[in-house]
PDB file of C-alpha atoms and ligand atoms in Angstrom:
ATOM      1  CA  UNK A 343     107.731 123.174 136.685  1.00 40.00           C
ATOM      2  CA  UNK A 344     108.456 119.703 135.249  1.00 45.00           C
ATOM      3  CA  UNK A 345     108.765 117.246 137.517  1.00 46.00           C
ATOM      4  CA  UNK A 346     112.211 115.730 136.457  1.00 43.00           C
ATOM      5  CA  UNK A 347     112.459 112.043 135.603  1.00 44.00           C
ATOM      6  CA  UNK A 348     115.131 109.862 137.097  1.00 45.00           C
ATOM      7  CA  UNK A 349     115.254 106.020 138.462  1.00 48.00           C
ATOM      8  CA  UNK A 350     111.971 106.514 139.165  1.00 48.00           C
ATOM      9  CA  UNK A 351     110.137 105.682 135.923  1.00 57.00           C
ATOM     10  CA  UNK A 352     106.616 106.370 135.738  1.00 53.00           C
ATOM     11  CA  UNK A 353     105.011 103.315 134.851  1.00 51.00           C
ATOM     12  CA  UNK A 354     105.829 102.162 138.005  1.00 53.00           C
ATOM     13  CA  UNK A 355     103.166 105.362 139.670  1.00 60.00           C
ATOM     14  CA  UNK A 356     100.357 103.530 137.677  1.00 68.00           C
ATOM     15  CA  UNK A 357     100.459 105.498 134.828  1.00 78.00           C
ATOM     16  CA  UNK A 358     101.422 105.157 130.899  1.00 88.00           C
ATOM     17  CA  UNK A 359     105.449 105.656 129.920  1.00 91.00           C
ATOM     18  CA  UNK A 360     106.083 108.287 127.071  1.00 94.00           C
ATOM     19  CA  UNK A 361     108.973 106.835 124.792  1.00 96.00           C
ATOM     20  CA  UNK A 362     110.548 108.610 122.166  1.00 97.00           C
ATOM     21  CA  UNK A 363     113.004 106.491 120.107  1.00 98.00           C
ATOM     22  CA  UNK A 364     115.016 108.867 117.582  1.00 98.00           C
ATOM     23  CA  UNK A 365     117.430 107.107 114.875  1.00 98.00           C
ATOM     24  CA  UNK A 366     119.989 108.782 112.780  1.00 97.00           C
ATOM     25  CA  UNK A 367     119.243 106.331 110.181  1.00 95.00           C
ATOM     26  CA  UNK A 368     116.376 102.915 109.359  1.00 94.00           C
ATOM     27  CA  UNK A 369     118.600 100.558 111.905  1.00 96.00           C
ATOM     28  CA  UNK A 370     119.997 102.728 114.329  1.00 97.00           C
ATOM     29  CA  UNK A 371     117.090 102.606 117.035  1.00 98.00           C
ATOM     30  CA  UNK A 372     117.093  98.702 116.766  1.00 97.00           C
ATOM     31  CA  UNK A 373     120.113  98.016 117.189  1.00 98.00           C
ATOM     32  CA  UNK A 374     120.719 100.347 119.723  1.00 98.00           C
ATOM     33  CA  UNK A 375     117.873  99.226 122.321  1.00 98.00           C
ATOM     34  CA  UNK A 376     115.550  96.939 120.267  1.00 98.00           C
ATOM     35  CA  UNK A 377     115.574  94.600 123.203  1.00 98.00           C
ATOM     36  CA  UNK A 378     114.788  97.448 125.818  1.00 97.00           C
ATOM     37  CA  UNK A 379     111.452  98.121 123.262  1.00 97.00           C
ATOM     38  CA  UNK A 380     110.805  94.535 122.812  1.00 97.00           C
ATOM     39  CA  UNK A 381     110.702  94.332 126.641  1.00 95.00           C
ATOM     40  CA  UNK A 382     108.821  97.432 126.960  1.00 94.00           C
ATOM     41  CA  UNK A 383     106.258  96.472 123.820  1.00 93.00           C
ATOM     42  CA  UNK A 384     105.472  93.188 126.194  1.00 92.00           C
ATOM     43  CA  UNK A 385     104.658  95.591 129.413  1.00 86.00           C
ATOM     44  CA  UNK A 386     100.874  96.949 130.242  1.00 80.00           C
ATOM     45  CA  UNK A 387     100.146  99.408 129.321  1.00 85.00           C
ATOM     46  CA  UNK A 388     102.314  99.416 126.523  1.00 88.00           C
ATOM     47  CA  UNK A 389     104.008 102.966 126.236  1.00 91.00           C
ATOM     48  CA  UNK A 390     102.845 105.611 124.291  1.00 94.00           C
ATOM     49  CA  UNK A 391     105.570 106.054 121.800  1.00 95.00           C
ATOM     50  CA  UNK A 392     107.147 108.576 119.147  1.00 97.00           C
ATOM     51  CA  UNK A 393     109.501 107.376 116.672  1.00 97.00           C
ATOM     52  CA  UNK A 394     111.733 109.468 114.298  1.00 97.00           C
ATOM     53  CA  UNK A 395     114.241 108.104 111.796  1.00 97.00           C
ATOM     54  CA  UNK A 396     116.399 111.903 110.421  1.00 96.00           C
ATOM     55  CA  UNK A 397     117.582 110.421 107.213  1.00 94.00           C
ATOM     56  CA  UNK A 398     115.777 107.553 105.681  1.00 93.00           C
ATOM     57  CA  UNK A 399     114.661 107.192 101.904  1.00 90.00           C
ATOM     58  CA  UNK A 400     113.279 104.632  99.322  1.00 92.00           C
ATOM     59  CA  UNK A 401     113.838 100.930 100.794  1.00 93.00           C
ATOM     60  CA  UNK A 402     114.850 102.641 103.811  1.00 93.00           C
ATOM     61  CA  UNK A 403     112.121 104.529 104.664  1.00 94.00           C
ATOM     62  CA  UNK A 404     110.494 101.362 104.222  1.00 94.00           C
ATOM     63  CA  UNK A 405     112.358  99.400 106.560  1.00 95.00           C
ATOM     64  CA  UNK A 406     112.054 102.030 109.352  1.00 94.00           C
ATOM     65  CA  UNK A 407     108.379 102.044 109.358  1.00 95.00           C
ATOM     66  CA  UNK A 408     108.694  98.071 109.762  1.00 95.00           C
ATOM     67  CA  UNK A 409     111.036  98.007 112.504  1.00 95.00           C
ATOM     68  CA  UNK A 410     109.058 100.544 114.606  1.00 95.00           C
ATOM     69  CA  UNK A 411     105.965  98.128 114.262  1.00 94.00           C
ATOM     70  CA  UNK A 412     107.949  94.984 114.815  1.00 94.00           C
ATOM     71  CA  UNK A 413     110.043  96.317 118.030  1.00 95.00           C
ATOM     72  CA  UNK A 414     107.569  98.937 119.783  1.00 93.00           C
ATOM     73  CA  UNK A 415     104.615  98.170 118.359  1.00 91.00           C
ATOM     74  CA  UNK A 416     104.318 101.983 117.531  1.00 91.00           C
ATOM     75  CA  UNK A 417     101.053 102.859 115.509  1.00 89.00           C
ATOM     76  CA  UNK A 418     101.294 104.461 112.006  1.00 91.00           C
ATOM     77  CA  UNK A 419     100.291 107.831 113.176  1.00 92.00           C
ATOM     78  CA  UNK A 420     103.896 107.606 115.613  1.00 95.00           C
ATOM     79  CA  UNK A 421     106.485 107.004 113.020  1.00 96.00           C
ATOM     80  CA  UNK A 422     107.790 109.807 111.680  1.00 96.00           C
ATOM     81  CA  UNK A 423     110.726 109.028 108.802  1.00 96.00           C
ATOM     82  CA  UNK A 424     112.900 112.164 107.250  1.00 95.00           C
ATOM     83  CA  UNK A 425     115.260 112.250 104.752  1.00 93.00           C
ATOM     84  CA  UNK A 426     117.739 115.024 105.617  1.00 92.00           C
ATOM     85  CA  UNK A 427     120.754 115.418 104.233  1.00 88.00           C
ATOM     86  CA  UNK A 428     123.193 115.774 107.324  1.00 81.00           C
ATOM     87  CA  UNK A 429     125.828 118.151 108.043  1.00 77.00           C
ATOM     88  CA  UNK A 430     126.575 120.717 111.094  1.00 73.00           C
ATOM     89  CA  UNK A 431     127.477 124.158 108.520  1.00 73.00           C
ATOM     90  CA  UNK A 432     124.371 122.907 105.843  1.00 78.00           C
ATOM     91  CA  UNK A 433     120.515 124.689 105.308  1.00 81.00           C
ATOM     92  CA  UNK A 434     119.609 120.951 106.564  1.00 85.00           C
ATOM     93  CA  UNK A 435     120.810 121.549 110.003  1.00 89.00           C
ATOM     94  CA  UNK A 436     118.606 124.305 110.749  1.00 90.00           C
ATOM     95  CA  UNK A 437     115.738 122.307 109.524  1.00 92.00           C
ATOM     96  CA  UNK A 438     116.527 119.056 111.564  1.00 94.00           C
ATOM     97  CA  UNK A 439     116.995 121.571 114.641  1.00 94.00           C
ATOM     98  CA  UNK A 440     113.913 123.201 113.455  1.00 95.00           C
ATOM     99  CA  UNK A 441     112.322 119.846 113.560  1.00 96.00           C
ATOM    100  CA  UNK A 442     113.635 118.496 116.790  1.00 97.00           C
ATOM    101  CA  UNK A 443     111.647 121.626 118.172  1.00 97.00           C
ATOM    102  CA  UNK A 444     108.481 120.900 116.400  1.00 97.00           C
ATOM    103  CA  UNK A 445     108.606 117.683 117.642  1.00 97.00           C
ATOM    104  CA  UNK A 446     109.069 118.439 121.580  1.00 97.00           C
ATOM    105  CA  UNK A 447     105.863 120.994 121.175  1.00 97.00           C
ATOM    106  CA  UNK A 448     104.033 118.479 120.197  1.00 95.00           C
ATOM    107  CA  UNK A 449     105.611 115.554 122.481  1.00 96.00           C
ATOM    108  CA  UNK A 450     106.833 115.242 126.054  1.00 95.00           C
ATOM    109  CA  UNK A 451     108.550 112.012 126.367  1.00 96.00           C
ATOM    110  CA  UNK A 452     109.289 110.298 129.735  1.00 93.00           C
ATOM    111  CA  UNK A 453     112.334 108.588 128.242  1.00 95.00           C
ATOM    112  CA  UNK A 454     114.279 109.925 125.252  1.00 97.00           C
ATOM    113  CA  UNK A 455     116.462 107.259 123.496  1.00 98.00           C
ATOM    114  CA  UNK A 456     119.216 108.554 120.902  1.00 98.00           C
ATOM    115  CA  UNK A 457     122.895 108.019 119.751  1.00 98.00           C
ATOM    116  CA  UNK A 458     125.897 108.457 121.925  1.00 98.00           C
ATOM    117  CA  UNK A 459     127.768 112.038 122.092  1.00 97.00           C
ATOM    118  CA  UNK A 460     130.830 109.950 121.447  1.00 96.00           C
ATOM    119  CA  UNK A 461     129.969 108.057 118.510  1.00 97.00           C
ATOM    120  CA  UNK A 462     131.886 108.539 115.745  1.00 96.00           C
ATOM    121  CA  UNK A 463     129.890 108.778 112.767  1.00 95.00           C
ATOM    122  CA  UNK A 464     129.019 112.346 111.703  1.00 93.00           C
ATOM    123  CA  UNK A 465     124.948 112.212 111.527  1.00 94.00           C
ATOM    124  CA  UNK A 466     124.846 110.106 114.808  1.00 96.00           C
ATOM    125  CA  UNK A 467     126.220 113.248 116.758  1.00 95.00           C
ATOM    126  CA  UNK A 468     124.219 115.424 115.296  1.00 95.00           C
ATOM    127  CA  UNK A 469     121.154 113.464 116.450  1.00 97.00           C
ATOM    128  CA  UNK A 470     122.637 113.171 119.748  1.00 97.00           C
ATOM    129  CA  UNK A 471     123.841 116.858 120.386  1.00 96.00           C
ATOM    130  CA  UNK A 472     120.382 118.011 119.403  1.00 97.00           C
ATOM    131  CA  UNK A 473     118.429 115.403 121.394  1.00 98.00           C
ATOM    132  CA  UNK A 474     120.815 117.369 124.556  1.00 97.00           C
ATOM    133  CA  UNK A 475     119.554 120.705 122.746  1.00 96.00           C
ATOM    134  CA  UNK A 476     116.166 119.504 122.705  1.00 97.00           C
ATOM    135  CA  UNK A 477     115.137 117.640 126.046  1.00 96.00           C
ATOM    136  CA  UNK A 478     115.881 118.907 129.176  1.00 93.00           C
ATOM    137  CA  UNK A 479     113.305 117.653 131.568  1.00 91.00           C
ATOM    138  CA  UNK A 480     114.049 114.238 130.184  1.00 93.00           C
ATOM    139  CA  UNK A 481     115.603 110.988 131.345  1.00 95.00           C
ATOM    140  CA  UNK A 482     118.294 110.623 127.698  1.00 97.00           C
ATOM    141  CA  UNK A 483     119.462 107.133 127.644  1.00 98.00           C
ATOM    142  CA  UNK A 484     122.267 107.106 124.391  1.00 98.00           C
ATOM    143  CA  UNK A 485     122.184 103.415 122.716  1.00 98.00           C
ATOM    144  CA  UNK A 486     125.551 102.231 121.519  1.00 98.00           C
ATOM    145  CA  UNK A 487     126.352 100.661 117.748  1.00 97.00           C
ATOM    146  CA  UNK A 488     128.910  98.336 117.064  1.00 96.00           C
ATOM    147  CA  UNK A 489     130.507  99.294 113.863  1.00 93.00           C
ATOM    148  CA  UNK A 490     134.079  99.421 112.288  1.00 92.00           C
ATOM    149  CA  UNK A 491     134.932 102.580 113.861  1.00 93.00           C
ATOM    150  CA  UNK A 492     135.808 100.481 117.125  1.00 94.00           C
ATOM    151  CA  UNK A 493     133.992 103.567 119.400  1.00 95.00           C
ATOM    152  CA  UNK A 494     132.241 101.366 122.263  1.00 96.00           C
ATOM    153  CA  UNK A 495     133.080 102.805 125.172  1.00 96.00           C
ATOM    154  CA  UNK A 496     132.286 102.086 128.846  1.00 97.00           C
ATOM    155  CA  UNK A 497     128.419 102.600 129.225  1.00 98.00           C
ATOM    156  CA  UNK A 498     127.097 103.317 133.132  1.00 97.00           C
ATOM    157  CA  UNK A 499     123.337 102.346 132.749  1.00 97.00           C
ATOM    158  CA  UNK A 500     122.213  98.492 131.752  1.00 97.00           C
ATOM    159  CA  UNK A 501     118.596  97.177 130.890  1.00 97.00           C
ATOM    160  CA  UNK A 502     118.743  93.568 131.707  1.00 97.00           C
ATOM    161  CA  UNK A 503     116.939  91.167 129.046  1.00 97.00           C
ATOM    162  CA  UNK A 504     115.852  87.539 128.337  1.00 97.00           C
ATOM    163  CA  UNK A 505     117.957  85.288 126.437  1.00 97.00           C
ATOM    164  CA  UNK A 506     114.848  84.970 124.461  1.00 98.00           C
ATOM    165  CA  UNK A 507     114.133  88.572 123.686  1.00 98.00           C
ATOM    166  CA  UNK A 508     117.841  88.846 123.106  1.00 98.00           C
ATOM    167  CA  UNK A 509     117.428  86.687 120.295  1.00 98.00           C
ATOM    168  CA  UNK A 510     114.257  87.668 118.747  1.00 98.00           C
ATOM    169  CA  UNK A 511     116.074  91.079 118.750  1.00 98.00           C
ATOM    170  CA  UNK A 512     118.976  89.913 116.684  1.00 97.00           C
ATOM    171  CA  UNK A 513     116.781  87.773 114.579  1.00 97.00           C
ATOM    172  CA  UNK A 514     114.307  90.560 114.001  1.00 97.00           C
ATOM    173  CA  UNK A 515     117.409  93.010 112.664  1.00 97.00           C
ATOM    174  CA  UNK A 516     117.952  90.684 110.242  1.00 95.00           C
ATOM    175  CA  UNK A 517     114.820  90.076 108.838  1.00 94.00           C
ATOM    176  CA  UNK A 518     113.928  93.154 108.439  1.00 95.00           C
ATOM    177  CA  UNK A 519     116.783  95.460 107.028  1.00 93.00           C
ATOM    178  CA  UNK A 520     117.512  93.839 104.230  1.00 89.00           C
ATOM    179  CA  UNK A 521     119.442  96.503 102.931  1.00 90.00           C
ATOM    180  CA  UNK A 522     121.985  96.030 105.627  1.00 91.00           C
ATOM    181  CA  UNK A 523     122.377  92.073 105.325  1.00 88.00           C
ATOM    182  CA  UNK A 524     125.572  92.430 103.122  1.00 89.00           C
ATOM    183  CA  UNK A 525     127.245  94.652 105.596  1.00 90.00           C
ATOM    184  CA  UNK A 526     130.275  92.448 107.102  1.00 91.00           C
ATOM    185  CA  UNK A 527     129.127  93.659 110.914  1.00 91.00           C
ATOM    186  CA  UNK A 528     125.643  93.592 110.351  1.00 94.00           C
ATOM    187  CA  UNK A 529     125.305  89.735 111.789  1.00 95.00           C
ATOM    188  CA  UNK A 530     123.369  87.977 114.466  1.00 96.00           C
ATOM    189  CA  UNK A 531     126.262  87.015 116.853  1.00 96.00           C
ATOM    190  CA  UNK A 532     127.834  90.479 116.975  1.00 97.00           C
ATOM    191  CA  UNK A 533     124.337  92.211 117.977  1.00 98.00           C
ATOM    192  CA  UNK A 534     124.210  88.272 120.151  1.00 98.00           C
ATOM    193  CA  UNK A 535     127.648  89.025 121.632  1.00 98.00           C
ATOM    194  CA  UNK A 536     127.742  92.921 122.583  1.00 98.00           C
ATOM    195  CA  UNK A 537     124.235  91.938 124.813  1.00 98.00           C
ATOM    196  CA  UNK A 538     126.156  88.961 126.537  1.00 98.00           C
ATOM    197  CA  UNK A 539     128.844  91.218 126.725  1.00 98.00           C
ATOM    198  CA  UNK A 540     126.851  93.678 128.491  1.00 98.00           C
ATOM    199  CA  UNK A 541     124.616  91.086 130.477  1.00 98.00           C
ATOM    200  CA  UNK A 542     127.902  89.499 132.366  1.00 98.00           C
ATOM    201  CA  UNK A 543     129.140  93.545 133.104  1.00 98.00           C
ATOM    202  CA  UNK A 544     125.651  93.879 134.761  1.00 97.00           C
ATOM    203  CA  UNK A 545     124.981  90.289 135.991  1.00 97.00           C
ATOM    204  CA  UNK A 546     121.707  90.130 134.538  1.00 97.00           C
ATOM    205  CA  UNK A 547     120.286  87.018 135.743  1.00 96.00           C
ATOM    206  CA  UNK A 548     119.609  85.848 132.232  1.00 95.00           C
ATOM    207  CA  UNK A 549     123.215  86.821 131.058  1.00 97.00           C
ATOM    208  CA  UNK A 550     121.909  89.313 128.295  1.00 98.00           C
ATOM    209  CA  UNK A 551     121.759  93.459 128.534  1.00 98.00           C
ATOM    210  CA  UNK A 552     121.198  95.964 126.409  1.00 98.00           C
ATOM    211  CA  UNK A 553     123.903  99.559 127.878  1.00 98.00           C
ATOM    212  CA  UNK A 554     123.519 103.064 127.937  1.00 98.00           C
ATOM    213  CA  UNK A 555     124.761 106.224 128.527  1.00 98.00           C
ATOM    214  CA  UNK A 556     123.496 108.151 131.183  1.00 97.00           C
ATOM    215  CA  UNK A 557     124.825 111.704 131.690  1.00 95.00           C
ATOM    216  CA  UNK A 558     122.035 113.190 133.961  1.00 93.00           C
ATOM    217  CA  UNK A 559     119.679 111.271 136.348  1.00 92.00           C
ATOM    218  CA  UNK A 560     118.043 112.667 138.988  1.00 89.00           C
ATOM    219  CA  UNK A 561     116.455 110.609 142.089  1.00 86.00           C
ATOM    220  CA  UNK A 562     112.984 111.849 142.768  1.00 82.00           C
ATOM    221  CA  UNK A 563     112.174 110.774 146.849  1.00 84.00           C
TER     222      UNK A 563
HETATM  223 ZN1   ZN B 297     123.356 105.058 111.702  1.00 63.26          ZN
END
């Protein structure tokens, strides 16, 4: 049997993490827990990472391939970037489960980090409900997205971060998804203020935190 992963997390036993980072669409995983990857990227060994992006095309595409250099530092051969249409009652949802499936065969991540069951927008869900569907042996950590919909809610897991490292991640968002500059929330200071936001609910000795859900966590003695 698996042995089940909870507070425990491997690197700490001397051995290589397994990440796998999945993304609804090109900015999702970034601004989710880019600072979590940032601060992981920095760690040795650096974790041995898979990173999927479900609906991504054209400048997108493009876009997702750069962030999952800049953040993880995940080689070529990692990155995997779909372009499914979403939709729970559509041909495409068999293939994204299809996929998901496909994609545990041929990966068993440590950590799993997707969307929130609660978020609001349609394809995030999706990702998350079949991330659940997927991974059971698993440590899930859902990311949370600021966005219009107003849908934070009150996360129970933190990852403290450096001031610095909070920045480069809000600096780093912008530089590379150009497509998303125009978007009235897309700005440093509201990816800058959710982390300080976080940071003072965990007291993270350098104010800053990235916040997860965590529905299942087991404590390996
Ligand atoms: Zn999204």
């Amino acid at each position: 049997m698996e042995e089940a992963l909870g507070l425990a997390v491997p690197a700490s036993r001397g051995r290589r993490l397994k990440i796998l980072c999945l993304g609804a669409h090109s900015d999702d995983i970034e601004i989710g827990c880019g600072a979590t990857l940032l601060t992981m990227a920095a760690r040795r060994p650096r974790p041995e990472s898979r990173w999927v992006v479900w609906s991504a095309a054209g400048q997108r595409e493009h876009e997702a391939k750069r962030g999952a250099r800049k953040f993880l530092g995940v080689a070529t051969e990692g990155i995997r970037v779909h372009a499914f249409r979403f939709g729970y009652n559509t041909a495409a949802f068999t293939e994204i489960k299809e996929a998901f499936e496909n994609l545990a065969r041929e990966f068993r991540p440590d950590i799993v980090f997707t969307h929130a069951r609660d978020d609001r927008n349609q394809d995030h869900r999706i990702v998350s409900d079949l991330t659940w569907n997927t991974f059971r042996n698993q440590l899930i950590l859902e990311y949370e997205i600021p966005k219009w919909d107003g849908d934070l809610g009150r996360p129970n897991f933190y990852v403290p971060v450096s001031p610095s490292t909070a920045r480069r991640k809000a600096r780093a968002l912008l530089s590379v998804f150009g497509t998303q500059r125009s978007k009235d929330w897309f700005r440093e200071e509201i990816f800058l203020g959710l982390m300080r936001l976080r940071g003072m609910e965990c007291r993270a000795a350098g104010g800053h935190a990235e916040a997860f859900y965590a529905r299942k966590l087991t404590l390996s003695l």
